[in-house]
Coordinates of C-alpha atoms and ligand atoms in Angstrom, one line a residue:
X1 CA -16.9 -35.8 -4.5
X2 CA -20.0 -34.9 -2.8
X3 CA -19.8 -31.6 -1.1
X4 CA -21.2 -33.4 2.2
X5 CA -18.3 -35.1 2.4
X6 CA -15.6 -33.8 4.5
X7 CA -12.4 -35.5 4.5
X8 CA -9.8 -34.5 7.1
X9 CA -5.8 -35.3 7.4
X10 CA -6.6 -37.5 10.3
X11 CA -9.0 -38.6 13.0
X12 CA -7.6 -36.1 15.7
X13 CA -8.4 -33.1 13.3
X14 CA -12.0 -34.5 12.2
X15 CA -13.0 -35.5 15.9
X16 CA -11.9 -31.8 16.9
X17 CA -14.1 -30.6 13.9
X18 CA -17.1 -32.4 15.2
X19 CA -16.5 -31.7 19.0
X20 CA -16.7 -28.1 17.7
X21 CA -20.0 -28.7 15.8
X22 CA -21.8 -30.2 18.6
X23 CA -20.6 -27.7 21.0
X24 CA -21.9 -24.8 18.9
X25 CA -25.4 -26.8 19.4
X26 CA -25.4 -26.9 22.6
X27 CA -24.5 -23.3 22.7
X28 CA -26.6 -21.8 20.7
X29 CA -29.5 -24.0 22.4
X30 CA -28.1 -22.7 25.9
X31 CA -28.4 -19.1 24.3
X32 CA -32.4 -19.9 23.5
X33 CA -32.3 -21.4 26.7
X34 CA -33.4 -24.6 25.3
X35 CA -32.3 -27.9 25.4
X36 CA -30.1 -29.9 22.5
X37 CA -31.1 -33.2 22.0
X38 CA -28.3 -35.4 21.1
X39 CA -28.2 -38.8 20.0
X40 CA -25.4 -40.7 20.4
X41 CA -23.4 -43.7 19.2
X42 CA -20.4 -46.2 20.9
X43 CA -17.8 -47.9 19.0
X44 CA -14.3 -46.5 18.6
X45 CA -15.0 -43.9 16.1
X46 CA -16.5 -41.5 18.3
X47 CA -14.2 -42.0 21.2
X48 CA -12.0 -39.0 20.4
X49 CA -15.1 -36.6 19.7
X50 CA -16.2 -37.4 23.1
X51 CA -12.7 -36.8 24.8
X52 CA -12.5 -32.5 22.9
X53 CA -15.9 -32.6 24.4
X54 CA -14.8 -33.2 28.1
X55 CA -11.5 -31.1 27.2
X56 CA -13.7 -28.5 26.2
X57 CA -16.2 -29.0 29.3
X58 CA -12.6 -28.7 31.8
X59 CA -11.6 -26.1 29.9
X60 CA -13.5 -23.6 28.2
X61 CA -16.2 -24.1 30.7
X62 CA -18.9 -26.0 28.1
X63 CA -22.0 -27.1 30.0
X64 CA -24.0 -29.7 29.6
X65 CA -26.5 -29.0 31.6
X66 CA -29.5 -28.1 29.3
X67 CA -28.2 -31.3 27.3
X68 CA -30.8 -34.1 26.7
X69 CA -28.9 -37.5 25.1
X70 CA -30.2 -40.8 23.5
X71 CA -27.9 -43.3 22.9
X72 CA -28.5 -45.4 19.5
X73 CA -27.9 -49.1 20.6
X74 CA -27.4 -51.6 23.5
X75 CA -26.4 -55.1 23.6
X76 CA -28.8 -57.7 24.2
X77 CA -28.9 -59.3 26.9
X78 CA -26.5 -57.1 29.3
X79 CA -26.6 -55.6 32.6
X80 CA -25.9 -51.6 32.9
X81 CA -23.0 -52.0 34.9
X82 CA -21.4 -55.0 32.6
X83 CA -17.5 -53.6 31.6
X84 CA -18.7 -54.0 28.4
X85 CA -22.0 -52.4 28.1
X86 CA -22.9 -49.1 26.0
X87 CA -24.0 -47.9 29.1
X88 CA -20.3 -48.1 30.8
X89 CA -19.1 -47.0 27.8
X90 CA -21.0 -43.6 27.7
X91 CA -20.4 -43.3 31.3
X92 CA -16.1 -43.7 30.8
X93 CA -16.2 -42.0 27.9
X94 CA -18.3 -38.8 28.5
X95 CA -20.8 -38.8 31.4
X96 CA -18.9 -39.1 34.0
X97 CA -16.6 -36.3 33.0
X98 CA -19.2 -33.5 32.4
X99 CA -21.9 -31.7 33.9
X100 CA -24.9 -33.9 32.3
X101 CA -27.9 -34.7 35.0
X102 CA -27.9 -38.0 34.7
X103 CA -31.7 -38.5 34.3
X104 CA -31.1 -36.4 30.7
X105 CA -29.4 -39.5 29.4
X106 CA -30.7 -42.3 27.6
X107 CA -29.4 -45.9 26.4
X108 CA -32.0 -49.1 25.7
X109 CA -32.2 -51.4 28.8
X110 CA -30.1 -54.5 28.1
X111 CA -31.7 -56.9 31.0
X112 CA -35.4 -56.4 30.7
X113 CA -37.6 -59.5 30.3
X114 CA -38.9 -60.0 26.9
X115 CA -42.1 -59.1 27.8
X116 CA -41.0 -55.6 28.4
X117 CA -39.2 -55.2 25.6
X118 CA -42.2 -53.7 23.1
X119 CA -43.2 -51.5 25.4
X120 CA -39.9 -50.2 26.3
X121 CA -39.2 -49.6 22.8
X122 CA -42.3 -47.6 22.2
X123 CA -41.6 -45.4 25.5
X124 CA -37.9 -44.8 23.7
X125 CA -39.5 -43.6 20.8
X126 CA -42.2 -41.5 22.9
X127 CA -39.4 -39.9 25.4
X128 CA -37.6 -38.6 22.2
X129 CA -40.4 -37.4 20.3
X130 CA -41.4 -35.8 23.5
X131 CA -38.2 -33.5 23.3
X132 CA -39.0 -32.2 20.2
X133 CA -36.6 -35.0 18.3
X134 CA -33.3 -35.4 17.9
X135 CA -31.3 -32.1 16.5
X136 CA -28.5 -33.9 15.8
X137 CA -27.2 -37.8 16.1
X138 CA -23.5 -38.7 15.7
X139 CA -23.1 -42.4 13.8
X140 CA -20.6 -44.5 12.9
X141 CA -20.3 -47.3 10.2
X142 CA -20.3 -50.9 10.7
X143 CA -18.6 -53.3 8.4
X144 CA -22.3 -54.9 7.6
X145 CA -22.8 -51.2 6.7
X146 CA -25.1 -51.1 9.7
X147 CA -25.9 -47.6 11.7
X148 CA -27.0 -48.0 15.2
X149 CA -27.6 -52.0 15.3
X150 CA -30.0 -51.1 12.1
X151 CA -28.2 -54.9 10.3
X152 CA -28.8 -55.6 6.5
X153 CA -32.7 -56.5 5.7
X154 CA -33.4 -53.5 7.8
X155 CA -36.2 -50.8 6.4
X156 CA -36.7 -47.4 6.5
X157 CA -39.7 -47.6 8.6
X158 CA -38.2 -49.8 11.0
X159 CA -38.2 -48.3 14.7
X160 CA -36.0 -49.2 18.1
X161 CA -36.8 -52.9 18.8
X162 CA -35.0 -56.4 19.4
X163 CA -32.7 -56.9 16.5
X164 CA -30.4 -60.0 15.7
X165 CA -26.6 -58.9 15.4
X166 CA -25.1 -60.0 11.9
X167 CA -22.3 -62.1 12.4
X168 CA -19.5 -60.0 10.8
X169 CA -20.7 -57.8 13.6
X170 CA -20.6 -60.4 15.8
X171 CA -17.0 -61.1 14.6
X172 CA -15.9 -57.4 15.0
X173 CA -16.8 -57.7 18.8
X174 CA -14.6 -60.8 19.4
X175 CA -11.5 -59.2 20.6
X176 CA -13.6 -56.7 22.9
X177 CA -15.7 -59.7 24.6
X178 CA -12.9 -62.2 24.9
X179 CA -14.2 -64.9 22.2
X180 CA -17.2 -65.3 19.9
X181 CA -19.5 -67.4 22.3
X182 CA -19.7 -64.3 24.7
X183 CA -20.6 -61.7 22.5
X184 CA -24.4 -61.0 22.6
X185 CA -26.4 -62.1 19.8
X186 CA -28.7 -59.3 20.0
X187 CA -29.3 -55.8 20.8
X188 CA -31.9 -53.2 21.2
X189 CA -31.3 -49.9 18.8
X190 CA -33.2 -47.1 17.4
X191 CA -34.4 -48.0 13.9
X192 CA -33.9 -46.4 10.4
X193 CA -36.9 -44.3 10.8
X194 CA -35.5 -42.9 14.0
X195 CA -32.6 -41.8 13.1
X196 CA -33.6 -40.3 9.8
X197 CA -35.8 -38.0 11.6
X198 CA -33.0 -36.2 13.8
X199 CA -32.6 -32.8 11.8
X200 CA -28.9 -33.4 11.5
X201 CA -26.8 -36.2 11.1
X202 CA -23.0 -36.7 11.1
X203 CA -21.9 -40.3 9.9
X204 CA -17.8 -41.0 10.9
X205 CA -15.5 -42.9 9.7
X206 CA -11.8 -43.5 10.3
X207 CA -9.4 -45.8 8.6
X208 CA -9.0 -47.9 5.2
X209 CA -11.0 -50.6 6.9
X210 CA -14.2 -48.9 6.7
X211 CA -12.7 -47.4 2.4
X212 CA -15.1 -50.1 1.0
X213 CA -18.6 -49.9 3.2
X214 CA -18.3 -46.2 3.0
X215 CA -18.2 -46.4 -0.9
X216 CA -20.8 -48.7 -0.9
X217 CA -22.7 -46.6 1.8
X218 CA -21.9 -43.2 0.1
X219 CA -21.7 -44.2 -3.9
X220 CA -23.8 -47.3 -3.7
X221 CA -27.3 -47.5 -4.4
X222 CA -29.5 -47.1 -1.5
X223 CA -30.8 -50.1 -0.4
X224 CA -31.8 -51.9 2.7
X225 CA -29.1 -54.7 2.6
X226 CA -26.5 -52.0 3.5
X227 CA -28.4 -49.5 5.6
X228 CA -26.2 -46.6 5.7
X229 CA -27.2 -45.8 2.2
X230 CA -30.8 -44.8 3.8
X231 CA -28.5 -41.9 4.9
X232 CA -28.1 -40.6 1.2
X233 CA -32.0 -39.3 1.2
X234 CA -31.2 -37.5 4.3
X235 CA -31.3 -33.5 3.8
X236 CA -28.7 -32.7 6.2
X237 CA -26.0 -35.1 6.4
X238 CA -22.5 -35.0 6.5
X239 CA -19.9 -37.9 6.3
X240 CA -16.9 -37.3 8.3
X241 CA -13.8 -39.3 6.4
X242 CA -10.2 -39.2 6.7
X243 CA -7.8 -39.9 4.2
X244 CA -7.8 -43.8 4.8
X245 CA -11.8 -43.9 5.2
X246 CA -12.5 -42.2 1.8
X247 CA -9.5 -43.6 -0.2
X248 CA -12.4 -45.8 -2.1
X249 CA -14.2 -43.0 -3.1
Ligands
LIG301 C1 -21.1 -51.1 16.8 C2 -22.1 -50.0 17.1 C3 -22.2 -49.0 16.0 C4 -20.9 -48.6 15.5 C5 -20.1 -49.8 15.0 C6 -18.7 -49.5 14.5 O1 -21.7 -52.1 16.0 N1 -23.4 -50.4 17.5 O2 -23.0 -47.9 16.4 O3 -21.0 -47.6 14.5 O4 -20.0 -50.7 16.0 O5 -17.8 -49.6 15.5 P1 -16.4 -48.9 15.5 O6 -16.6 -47.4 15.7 O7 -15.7 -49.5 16.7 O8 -15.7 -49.3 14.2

C-alpha cells in the first residue's frame, strides 16, 4: 500500500486523527500568529471531524479565531438559509459551535443571477489567493469519483465556476432532498486547479460503498473521467480510509 494511505479501525478513530491534524494547524499558525486557511468540504464524511473539532473548541479551549475557511462547493440554485444548503450545513455542523468570525468564512453564493456568476467565481479565487492559499483542504469522495463538485470531464486547470451535477450524484442526494426533481442540477465549486494548489490535502473516505472509487481514485490511472485521481500528482496528500473504504485496495 502506499504509505499516504492511512487506514484506521473505524471512522471515529480516523475523524479523531484528522481533528487532531487540523488543530495542530491552527496551532502552530496561532503560535506565528498567522492565520490557517482551511478549505472545507460537506457531505457525511466529514461530519464527525467537525464534531472532535467543536469538542476540542468546548474543551481544550481551541480557537478559531485567527481561522480563515473556504468551503469547496454549493448547490445551484439555493438560498443560504435553505435546510439543505452547504451553507446551513457548515453553520450546524461547525460554525455555529466555535469561535470563527463569521466574515472569515467562505461558501459559493447559491442564488446569484447568472450574470454574476463569472465574476463571483473569479473574486473566490482572488479572496483565497489573497490569503496566501489554502494550507490545507479536507475532501471527500463522490461515487462519480468527483472532489468538490469537480464531475467526470473535469480538467486540471479547471477553476470554481457553474458546473452540471452528474446524475449518480444527483441520485446520491435523493433521500436528503426528498425525491429526484428537487435536487439541484447544478452547483458552484472550486475547480481541480484550486484545490491542487492548497499545500496539503486530506481525501476521506468511510465505508465499503466508497472500496471501488477509492481503488479507482487511488490505483487507477489518473485521468479526468474520475477526478480524484488528479489527487495522485499531489505532493502532500493523504487518503484517510477505514477498513471498509480500503477493502478494494
Ligand atoms: C457531495 C459533496 C462532496 C462530497 C460528496 C460525498 O457531492 N459536494 O464534496 O465529497 O458529496 O458525500 P458523502 O460524504 O456524503 O459521501
Amino acid at each position: 500500500m502506499r504509505n499516504n494511505v492511512k487506514v484506521y479501525s473505524n471512522p471515529d478513530v480516523g475523524s479523531l486523527e484528522v481533528a487532531n491534524h487540523i488543530a495542530s494547524i491552527i496551532r502552530d499558525k496561532q503560535q506565528k500568529g498567522e492565520q490557517a486557511i482551511l478549505g472545507l468540504a460537506t457531505g457525511r464524511t466529514p461530519v464527525d471531524v467537525y464534531k472532535e473539532l467543536v469538542n476540542m473548541h468546548k474543551n481544550e479551549g481551541l480557537s478559531f479565531k485567527n481561522v480563515v475557511t473556504f468551503n469547496l462547493d454549493e448547490y445551484f440554485p439555493i438560498h443560504a438559509e435553505h435546510e439543505l444548503s452547504y451553507s446551513t450545513f457548515m453553520k450546524i455542523n461547525l460554525f455555529d459551535h466555535v469561535d470563527i468570525l463569521p466574515e472569515n468564512t467562505h461558501i459559493p453564493q447559491g442564488n446569484l443571477s447568472f450574470s454574476e456568476i463569472e465574476s463571483f467565481c473569479n473574486e473566490y479565487e482572488q479572496k483565497i489567493h489573497q490569503f496566501g492559499g489554502l494550507d490545507f483542504q479536507l475532501l471527500g469522495i463522490g461515487r462519480t469519483g468527483h472532489i468538490g463538485f469537480n464531475e467526470p470531464g473535469s480538467t486540471t486547470n479547471c477553476k470554481t465556476r457553474l458546473v452540471t451535477l452528474n446524475e449518480i450524484t444527483r441520485e446520491d442526494a435523493i433521500n436528503d432532498f426528498n425525491g429526484l426533481a428537487n435536487v439541484p442540477t447544478q452547483a458552484i465549486t472550486m475547480g481541480v486547479h484550486t484545490i491542487m494548489k492548497a499545500k496539503e490535502i486530506m481525501l476521506l473516505a468511510w465505508t465499503d460503498r466508497k472500496a471501488e472509487i477509492i481503488k479507482k481514485v487511488i490505483d487507477g490511472e489518473v485521468n479526468a473521467e474520475i477526478p480524484g485521481t488528479f489527487l495522485q500528482n499531489h505532493p502532500n496528500v493523504t487518503f484517510v480510509l477505514d477498513h471498509g473504504s480500503s477493502s478494494a485496495l
